[in-house]
Every structure is written in structure tokens, then in C-alpha cells.
Amino acid sequence: MTHSFYKQPYLKELDVKVVRIDGNNVFFNDTIFYAEGGGQPGDIGFFNDYEIVDTKKEDGEIAHVFSSVEGLSVGSEGHLKLDWTHRYSFMKRHSAQHLLSSVFYKSFNLSTVAVHLAKEYITIELSVKDVSLDTLLSVEKEANDLVRRGLKIEQKDLKREDAEALHMRRSIKVSDDVVKVVFIEGQDRVACGGVHVRSTNEIGEISYYDYEILRGHIRTIWKIDDEAEKERRDNLFRIKDAVHLLSATEGDVIRDLKARLEELEKLRKEIRDIQNREARKEALSIDADYCVVSSEYPLDEFRTVLSKENKRKGVLIVRILEKNEFLYIGNEEHFSILKNCLSLNGGGRGGLYQGSYSMRAEDMIAKAKEVLDGFKG
């Protein structure tokens, strides 16, 4: 099989013939579909009216994964058509990854150990566990400068010894005698079998987004082209919305937001203190056994008061707002009966049992009263 996507990466359509079918995997005499590899997903598109949902490598051949092969046979001739939006977006992302990795390496001596290209972002895992924000923003700025310069990007087939003589930033991963090397004019050269754009200015905007720690390395996350522009615009509108809601200026919005959050936390603490006081009053007012008490308040104070007093038995406290929680003070045998009758989730020991219930609070209380009344005798 020949691979026209290497010779003509911008070719969107191609006439081909089916040479083999294996399940839903179809093999052609030629293809413009790139198979999954190097962190880049496989191409999608159509062969005549058949949908191709993925492309992958199988034993050195390129398998086109069809949604259905009904009616298709070896020897069938037809027209391959790429989902060009999908392909071109990943050509730009793949090229952006090369550019970013080259800046990390040339300007900061940081090597790339793994990459992943997704629809919403790309990730570059570096050989270190920490990188400063200043470094990441410097990489972003330099990469965007190189995008605007419109550097030529090309792929060449080199003899292995010639490729090794280039002393590239990354070792050659394949054992082939002929190695595909991607060059970014004056900036980078690396062995890669992917598909790329012709010039850096096709990549579009590059934006640093976030990072995470993975396998002891830092994995940086980047937005590319339309996704980078969308993120920038979304952030602008978020700031303007915050300015409007807080009646602040853009320069003071973070300070004002922090002040509001501090006020909110203070109010939450005051509410918690009030709830705890009211719950304690309710707990102290319980003077009967084998009864059901409904409460709007958290159950922690009930547990504290009733466990200290240790004189109530067969008391079920049911929280009726926010969370479907219960607390039962009584013996283990009675709790086991309650749990089965009311389909309760939870457990405990020493006369205190707690958890959650799933039925409506009104039904829970009514049924619990029936069960507890049966314990009184």
C-alpha cells in the first residue's frame, strides 16, 4: 500500500480500490488517511457512502475502520474523502507541539518525553517535575513569535546515518533504514511520521492553559488556534461579567472578589454556629424513648449530646432538608430491624448508628414510627 498523505498531506480526496477486508477494517491500495500514532488520532471520513470512524495501523498496514462493511467486497473501487476539518486541525496541533517542544529544548534545555493531541488541547510532558510560570509564559510568547514569522515546515526522508548525524533533540524511535524527519526552518528537526502544515503561520494562536503532575513529570496543557482564541475571548467575557456583578473595575475585580468570598465564609460560619445551637436545643429537648424526631439541622450536635447523655433509647433523628441523613440511638438488634424495614444505608456501633435514607422524608418518618412503636412492648 502506498501512503499518499506523506507525499500530498493537503490532498482531501483520492480514488482507491479495496484490497482486503478484515471484520470492519478495510485496506486499500493507497490512502490519504493518517493512522493513529505519535499522540495524534486517526483520520475520519468516507469511502463512497461508507463512514470511516477511525484509522489505525495493523501489522504495518493502514486499517480504515468502517462503521459497517455490508455490501462491500474486495476489488470494490471508489472515492476516499477526508473529514478535512478534523485532519487539518490535527495537522496544526501536531505542528504546534513540535514548535513548543523545540522552544522548551532550545531556550530552556527541557526535553519532551510524551505528547498527546486532543480536540480541545494538546499536552506536552516534560522531563522535569516542575517548571515556573514565567518559563511557561516565555515559551508561549516565543512560540507565538515563531508562528507569526511564517517559518517553513517540511518533512524529508533521510538515510538513517544522515538522520543520526543531525543530533536531533529526540532520539529516533523507529528502526527503519529510511527515517522521516520534520524540519522547522532554523528552529527544529526531529524524526516524526506524522502530518504537518507547511508553515508556522498556519498553526494560529498558541496559549498556555494549565499543567498537572504525571509520573513524576510536569505535563503542560496548551490551547491551539480556534480553541486558544475561544479561551481568550471566553476569559475576557468572564472578567467583564465579574466586573459588572461586583460593580468593580477590571483592575480591582480580584481584590473585590476575595473580599466578597471572605464575607461569604464569615456568614457561612455564623449560619453553622446558629444551626449547631438550634440542633443542640432540639437534642436536649428530647425526653421520650422509641420516637422519631425530624430536624432541619445537621446531625453532629445530636450525636454529641445524645452520646454524652447515653440515656435515650430507640430515638431516630431524621434530617429533612439538604441531605437525607439519619441518626439512630438504640441497640444493634433494633437498628438491624429498622435498617431492613426502611432500606437504610449506613451502620455504626456502641448504640449510635448513622447513614442515609432514600425514600421521601414524610414516608420515612411515618414508617419509622410504626416500627419504633413495635419496640415499646
Short mmCIF file of C-alpha atoms in Angstrom, two decimals:
data_model
loop_
_atom_site.label_atom_id
_atom_site.label_comp_id
_atom_site.label_asym_id
_atom_site.label_seq_id
_atom_site.Cartn_x
_atom_site.Cartn_y
_atom_site.Cartn_z
CA MET A 1 0.00 0.00 0.00
CA THR A 2 1.23 3.48 -0.83
CA HIS A 3 0.62 6.40 1.53
CA SER A 4 -0.29 9.49 -0.47
CA PHE A 5 -0.79 11.52 2.72
CA TYR A 6 3.01 11.75 3.05
CA LYS A 7 3.57 12.99 -0.49
CA GLN A 8 0.48 15.20 -0.53
CA PRO A 9 -0.67 15.94 3.04
CA TYR A 10 -3.19 18.51 1.76
CA LEU A 11 -4.89 16.04 -0.59
CA LYS A 12 -8.51 15.72 0.56
CA GLU A 13 -9.88 13.11 -1.88
CA LEU A 14 -8.49 10.05 -3.70
CA ASP A 15 -9.76 7.21 -5.91
CA VAL A 16 -8.77 3.82 -4.47
CA LYS A 17 -9.51 0.07 -4.58
CA VAL A 18 -10.30 -2.30 -1.71
CA VAL A 19 -7.57 -4.96 -1.40
CA ARG A 20 -8.55 -6.63 1.87
CA ILE A 21 -11.38 -6.69 4.43
CA ASP A 22 -10.92 -7.96 7.98
CA GLY A 23 -14.06 -7.51 10.07
CA ASN A 24 -14.80 -3.78 9.92
CA ASN A 25 -11.19 -2.99 8.97
CA VAL A 26 -10.75 -2.16 5.28
CA PHE A 27 -7.42 -1.91 3.45
CA PHE A 28 -6.90 0.00 0.20
CA ASN A 29 -4.18 0.04 -2.47
CA ASP A 30 -3.47 3.66 -1.45
CA THR A 31 -4.73 6.11 1.14
CA ILE A 32 -4.79 9.72 2.22
CA PHE A 33 -5.96 8.73 5.73
CA TYR A 34 -3.38 9.09 8.51
CA ALA A 35 -3.36 6.25 11.06
CA GLU A 36 -3.33 6.93 14.79
CA GLY A 37 0.19 7.44 16.08
CA GLY A 38 2.60 9.83 17.76
CA GLY A 39 -0.15 11.15 20.03
CA GLN A 40 -2.32 12.06 17.02
CA PRO A 41 -5.71 10.37 16.44
CA GLY A 42 -6.52 8.59 13.20
CA ASP A 43 -8.38 10.29 10.35
CA ILE A 44 -12.11 10.00 9.78
CA GLY A 45 -14.22 10.49 6.66
CA PHE A 46 -15.90 8.45 3.91
CA PHE A 47 -15.36 5.86 1.19
CA ASN A 48 -18.24 6.49 -1.20
CA ASP A 49 -21.24 6.36 1.19
CA TYR A 50 -19.45 4.24 3.81
CA GLU A 51 -18.44 6.06 7.01
CA ILE A 52 -14.85 5.68 8.22
CA VAL A 53 -14.81 6.23 12.00
CA ASP A 54 -11.09 5.69 12.68
CA THR A 55 -7.78 4.84 11.04
CA LYS A 56 -5.09 2.73 12.69
CA LYS A 57 -2.00 0.66 11.93
CA GLU A 58 -2.18 -3.13 11.85
CA ASP A 59 0.98 -5.13 11.14
CA GLY A 60 2.49 -2.26 9.21
CA GLU A 61 -0.64 -1.68 7.14
CA ILE A 62 -3.23 1.07 7.45
CA ALA A 63 -6.66 -0.17 8.50
CA HIS A 64 -9.66 2.05 7.83
CA VAL A 65 -12.29 1.27 10.47
CA PHE A 66 -15.76 1.31 8.91
CA SER A 67 -19.00 1.73 10.85
CA SER A 68 -20.37 -1.01 8.55
CA VAL A 69 -18.95 -3.05 5.65
CA GLU A 70 -22.24 -4.51 4.49
CA GLY A 71 -22.22 -4.83 0.69
CA LEU A 72 -18.50 -4.05 0.40
CA SER A 73 -16.17 -6.56 -1.25
CA VAL A 74 -12.51 -6.92 -2.21
CA GLY A 75 -11.94 -5.22 -5.57
CA SER A 76 -14.55 -2.52 -4.92
CA GLU A 77 -13.43 0.81 -6.35
CA GLY A 78 -14.47 4.17 -5.05
CA HIS A 79 -13.66 7.56 -3.64
CA LEU A 80 -11.94 8.30 -0.33
CA LYS A 81 -12.87 11.65 1.21
CA LEU A 82 -11.28 13.05 4.35
CA ASP A 83 -13.08 14.93 7.06
CA TRP A 84 -10.73 17.81 6.29
CA THR A 85 -11.71 19.93 9.28
CA HIS A 86 -10.68 17.08 11.57
CA ARG A 87 -7.43 16.34 9.70
CA TYR A 88 -6.31 19.94 9.27
CA SER A 89 -6.97 20.80 12.92
CA PHE A 90 -4.66 17.97 13.99
CA MET A 91 -2.02 18.92 11.43
CA LYS A 92 -1.94 22.32 13.13
CA ARG A 93 -1.90 20.81 16.62
CA HIS A 94 0.88 18.39 15.71
CA SER A 95 2.96 21.20 14.20
CA ALA A 96 2.31 23.36 17.28
CA GLN A 97 3.56 20.55 19.51
CA HIS A 98 6.82 20.38 17.53
CA LEU A 99 7.22 24.14 17.80
CA LEU A 100 6.56 24.23 21.56
CA SER A 101 8.84 21.25 22.23
CA SER A 102 11.60 22.92 20.23
CA VAL A 103 11.29 26.13 22.28
CA PHE A 104 11.37 24.16 25.54
CA TYR A 105 14.51 22.40 24.34
CA LYS A 106 16.44 25.25 22.66
CA SER A 107 15.64 28.02 25.12
CA PHE A 108 15.31 26.15 28.43
CA ASN A 109 17.04 22.78 27.88
CA LEU A 110 13.83 20.90 28.70
CA SER A 111 13.15 17.66 26.82
CA THR A 112 9.74 16.32 25.82
CA VAL A 113 9.05 12.76 26.99
CA ALA A 114 5.44 12.33 25.81
CA VAL A 115 2.73 14.20 23.91
CA HIS A 116 -1.00 13.90 23.39
CA LEU A 117 -3.15 15.69 20.83
CA ALA A 118 -6.83 16.13 21.71
CA LYS A 119 -9.59 18.14 20.07
CA GLU A 120 -9.70 20.79 22.80
CA TYR A 121 -6.00 20.92 23.74
CA ILE A 122 -2.55 19.37 23.38
CA THR A 123 -0.30 18.17 26.20
CA ILE A 124 3.48 18.11 26.40
CA GLU A 125 5.03 16.08 29.20
CA LEU A 126 8.48 17.36 30.14
CA SER A 127 11.47 15.57 31.65
CA VAL A 128 11.23 17.53 34.93
CA LYS A 129 8.70 17.66 37.76
CA ASP A 130 8.39 21.44 37.98
CA VAL A 131 8.55 24.46 35.67
CA SER A 132 7.97 28.07 36.70
CA LEU A 133 5.02 30.03 35.35
CA ASP A 134 7.49 32.61 33.98
CA THR A 135 9.12 29.87 31.91
CA LEU A 136 5.78 28.63 30.55
CA LEU A 137 4.69 32.14 29.60
CA SER A 138 8.08 32.78 27.96
CA VAL A 139 7.63 29.60 25.91
CA GLU A 140 4.16 30.77 24.90
CA LYS A 141 5.49 34.18 23.78
CA GLU A 142 8.43 32.75 21.83
CA ALA A 143 6.24 30.13 20.13
CA ASN A 144 3.75 32.78 19.02
CA ASP A 145 6.60 34.92 17.69
CA LEU A 146 7.75 31.94 15.60
CA VAL A 147 4.18 31.38 14.39
CA ARG A 148 4.00 34.96 13.12
CA ARG A 149 7.33 34.63 11.32
CA GLY A 150 5.87 32.01 9.00
CA LEU A 151 8.75 29.52 9.20
CA LYS A 152 8.73 26.76 6.59
CA ILE A 153 7.82 23.26 7.80
CA GLU A 154 8.80 20.27 5.67
CA GLN A 155 9.27 16.54 6.02
CA LYS A 156 12.18 14.71 4.38
CA ASP A 157 13.10 11.02 4.02
CA LEU A 158 16.71 10.58 5.13
CA LYS A 159 19.04 7.61 5.34
CA ARG A 160 19.36 6.55 8.94
CA GLU A 161 23.02 7.56 9.20
CA ASP A 162 22.21 11.01 7.81
CA ALA A 163 19.35 11.43 10.26
CA GLU A 164 21.51 10.37 13.20
CA ALA A 165 24.19 12.85 12.12
CA LEU A 166 21.72 15.71 12.70
CA HIS A 167 21.92 15.14 16.51
CA MET A 168 18.23 15.91 16.94
CA ARG A 169 16.65 16.90 20.26
CA ARG A 170 14.96 13.49 20.48
CA SER A 171 16.31 10.04 19.67
CA ILE A 172 14.96 8.20 16.63
CA LYS A 173 12.13 5.88 17.73
CA VAL A 174 11.95 3.65 14.62
CA SER A 175 14.44 1.05 13.37
CA ASP A 176 13.87 1.74 9.66
CA ASP A 177 16.76 2.38 7.28
CA VAL A 178 14.92 5.45 5.98
CA VAL A 179 13.77 7.95 8.61
CA LYS A 180 11.18 10.68 8.16
CA VAL A 181 12.49 13.93 9.65
CA VAL A 182 10.40 17.07 10.12
CA PHE A 183 12.22 20.40 9.83
CA ILE A 184 11.01 23.77 11.10
CA GLU A 185 13.14 26.33 9.31
CA GLY A 186 16.04 27.42 11.52
CA GLN A 187 14.29 26.16 14.64
CA ASP A 188 13.83 22.40 14.88
CA ARG A 189 14.45 19.00 13.36
CA VAL A 190 13.02 15.79 14.74
CA ALA A 191 12.14 12.31 13.50
CA CYS A 192 8.38 12.08 13.07
CA GLY A 193 6.00 10.12 10.86
CA GLY A 194 3.03 12.46 11.33
CA VAL A 195 1.44 15.02 9.03
CA HIS A 196 2.07 18.72 9.47
CA VAL A 197 1.23 22.10 7.99
CA ARG A 198 3.55 23.85 5.51
CA SER A 199 4.26 26.94 7.60
CA THR A 200 4.16 28.00 11.22
CA ASN A 201 1.71 30.81 10.43
CA GLU A 202 -0.93 28.15 9.67
CA ILE A 203 -0.80 26.99 13.30
CA GLY A 204 -2.63 30.06 14.58
CA GLU A 205 -2.63 31.22 18.18
CA ILE A 206 -0.87 29.21 20.90
CA SER A 207 -1.96 29.67 24.51
CA TYR A 208 -0.68 28.15 27.75
CA TYR A 209 -3.65 26.74 29.67
CA ASP A 210 -2.64 24.58 32.66
CA TYR A 211 -0.40 21.81 33.95
CA GLU A 212 -0.59 18.60 36.00
CA ILE A 213 1.90 16.25 37.60
CA LEU A 214 2.05 12.83 35.96
CA ARG A 215 4.52 10.01 36.61
CA GLY A 216 6.79 12.44 38.42
CA HIS A 217 6.86 14.79 35.41
CA ILE A 218 5.04 18.02 34.69
CA ARG A 219 2.54 17.72 31.85
CA THR A 220 1.81 21.12 30.33
CA ILE A 221 -1.52 21.79 28.62
CA TRP A 222 -1.94 24.12 25.64
CA LYS A 223 -4.77 25.53 23.56
CA ILE A 224 -4.19 25.87 19.82
CA ASP A 225 -5.73 28.01 17.07
CA ASP A 226 -9.55 28.26 17.38
CA GLU A 227 -9.54 26.75 20.87
CA ALA A 228 -6.92 29.28 22.02
CA GLU A 229 -8.92 32.15 20.58
CA LYS A 230 -12.13 30.86 22.16
CA GLU A 231 -10.43 30.52 25.56
CA ARG A 232 -9.07 34.08 25.34
CA ARG A 233 -12.45 35.52 24.38
CA ASP A 234 -14.31 33.48 27.00
CA ASN A 235 -11.92 34.75 29.68
CA LEU A 236 -12.49 38.33 28.52
CA PHE A 237 -16.26 37.95 28.84
CA ARG A 238 -15.90 36.21 32.21
CA ILE A 239 -13.92 39.16 33.52
CA LYS A 240 -16.45 41.66 32.16
CA ASP A 241 -19.31 39.69 33.78
CA ALA A 242 -17.44 39.65 37.10
CA VAL A 243 -16.78 43.40 36.84
CA HIS A 244 -20.48 44.01 36.26
CA LEU A 245 -21.65 41.70 39.07
CA LEU A 246 -19.21 43.15 41.60
CA SER A 247 -19.58 46.75 40.43
CA ALA A 248 -15.79 46.86 40.27
CA THR A 249 -13.14 47.99 37.83
CA GLU A 250 -11.14 45.38 35.88
CA GLY A 251 -8.02 46.17 37.92
CA ASP A 252 -9.83 45.65 41.24
CA VAL A 253 -12.03 42.67 40.35
CA ILE A 254 -9.82 40.03 42.02
CA ARG A 255 -9.40 42.09 45.19
CA ASP A 256 -13.16 42.70 45.37
CA LEU A 257 -13.93 39.05 44.68
CA LYS A 258 -11.62 37.92 47.51
CA ALA A 259 -13.31 40.39 49.87
CA ARG A 260 -16.76 39.06 48.93
CA LEU A 261 -15.62 35.46 49.42
CA GLU A 262 -14.27 36.33 52.87
CA GLU A 263 -17.63 37.90 53.74
CA LEU A 264 -19.42 34.82 52.44
CA GLU A 265 -17.28 32.47 54.53
CA LYS A 266 -17.92 34.61 57.61
CA LEU A 267 -21.68 34.39 57.01
CA ARG A 268 -21.46 30.63 56.48
CA LYS A 269 -19.67 30.25 59.80
CA GLU A 270 -22.36 32.32 61.54
CA ILE A 271 -25.06 30.14 59.97
CA ARG A 272 -23.25 26.97 61.07
CA ASP A 273 -22.99 28.31 64.63
CA ILE A 274 -26.72 29.14 64.68
CA GLN A 275 -27.62 25.70 63.28
CA ASN A 276 -25.45 23.97 65.87
CA ARG A 277 -27.05 25.93 68.73
CA GLU A 278 -30.56 25.12 67.48
CA ALA A 279 -29.67 21.47 66.96
CA ARG A 280 -28.31 21.29 70.49
CA LYS A 281 -31.56 22.75 71.84
CA GLU A 282 -33.57 20.15 69.92
CA ALA A 283 -31.30 17.34 71.15
CA LEU A 284 -31.63 18.44 74.79
CA SER A 285 -35.41 18.68 74.44
CA ILE A 286 -35.84 15.00 73.53
CA ASP A 287 -37.42 13.35 76.59
CA ALA A 288 -39.01 10.19 75.15
CA ASP A 289 -37.87 6.77 74.05
CA TYR A 290 -38.80 4.95 70.85
CA CYS A 291 -39.64 8.13 68.99
CA VAL A 292 -38.87 9.84 65.69
CA VAL A 293 -37.53 13.40 65.62
CA SER A 294 -37.36 15.38 62.37
CA SER A 295 -34.87 18.20 62.11
CA GLU A 296 -33.65 20.76 59.58
CA TYR A 297 -30.23 20.91 61.18
CA PRO A 298 -27.01 18.88 60.78
CA LEU A 299 -26.91 15.81 62.99
CA ASP A 300 -23.46 16.28 64.53
CA GLU A 301 -24.79 18.13 67.59
CA PHE A 302 -27.47 15.46 68.13
CA ARG A 303 -24.77 12.79 68.10
CA THR A 304 -22.58 14.74 70.54
CA VAL A 305 -25.38 15.50 73.03
CA LEU A 306 -27.11 12.13 72.96
CA SER A 307 -23.92 10.07 73.08
CA LYS A 308 -22.80 12.01 76.18
CA GLU A 309 -26.14 11.63 77.94
CA ASN A 310 -26.43 7.96 76.91
CA LYS A 311 -29.91 7.74 78.44
CA ARG A 312 -32.20 7.81 75.43
CA LYS A 313 -33.04 4.57 73.64
CA GLY A 314 -34.82 3.92 70.38
CA VAL A 315 -34.58 7.51 69.12
CA LEU A 316 -34.39 8.13 65.38
CA ILE A 317 -33.43 11.61 64.20
CA VAL A 318 -34.29 12.26 60.55
CA ARG A 319 -32.81 15.22 58.71
CA ILE A 320 -35.42 16.58 56.30
CA LEU A 321 -33.54 19.31 54.43
CA GLU A 322 -30.49 19.29 52.10
CA LYS A 323 -29.36 15.76 52.89
CA ASN A 324 -31.36 12.59 53.55
CA GLU A 325 -29.46 11.64 56.70
CA PHE A 326 -30.46 9.79 59.85
CA LEU A 327 -29.05 9.12 63.32
CA TYR A 328 -30.31 6.28 65.49
CA ILE A 329 -29.67 5.85 69.21
CA GLY A 330 -30.57 2.36 70.37
CA ASN A 331 -29.45 -1.23 70.42
CA GLU A 332 -27.97 -3.09 67.46
CA GLU A 333 -30.83 -5.57 67.12
CA HIS A 334 -33.43 -2.83 66.79
CA PHE A 335 -31.25 -0.92 64.34
CA SER A 336 -30.93 -4.02 62.17
CA ILE A 337 -34.73 -4.28 62.04
CA LEU A 338 -35.06 -0.56 61.21
CA LYS A 339 -32.41 -0.83 58.51
CA ASN A 340 -34.21 -3.66 56.76
CA CYS A 341 -37.69 -2.15 57.07
CA LEU A 342 -36.66 1.33 55.91
CA SER A 343 -33.94 0.32 53.39
CA LEU A 344 -31.37 2.43 55.22
CA ASN A 345 -27.73 2.80 54.14
CA GLY A 346 -25.15 3.00 56.90
CA GLY A 347 -24.10 1.48 60.17
CA GLY A 348 -22.29 2.09 63.44
CA ARG A 349 -21.63 0.62 66.87
CA GLY A 350 -21.94 1.27 70.58
CA GLY A 351 -25.57 2.33 70.34
CA LEU A 352 -25.01 5.03 67.69
CA TYR A 353 -25.89 4.33 64.05
CA GLN A 354 -25.97 6.76 61.15
CA GLY A 355 -26.26 6.92 57.38
CA SER A 356 -28.71 7.91 54.66
CA TYR A 357 -32.21 7.07 53.51
CA SER A 358 -33.66 7.07 50.00
CA MET A 359 -37.45 7.27 50.44
CA ARG A 360 -39.35 10.54 50.87
CA ALA A 361 -38.85 12.09 54.31
CA GLU A 362 -42.61 12.01 55.07
CA ASP A 363 -42.82 8.30 54.23
CA MET A 364 -39.63 7.58 56.16
CA ILE A 365 -40.96 9.25 59.32
CA ALA A 366 -44.37 7.58 59.14
CA LYS A 367 -42.93 4.10 58.60
CA ALA A 368 -40.25 4.58 61.25
CA LYS A 369 -42.89 5.49 63.84
CA GLU A 370 -44.70 2.22 63.13
CA VAL A 371 -41.50 0.20 63.60
CA LEU A 372 -40.47 2.03 66.78
CA ASP A 373 -43.96 1.63 68.27
CA GLY A 374 -43.43 -2.11 67.89
CA PHE A 375 -40.31 -1.91 70.09
CA LYS A 376 -42.15 -0.35 73.05
CA GLY A 377 -43.72 -3.57 74.22
#
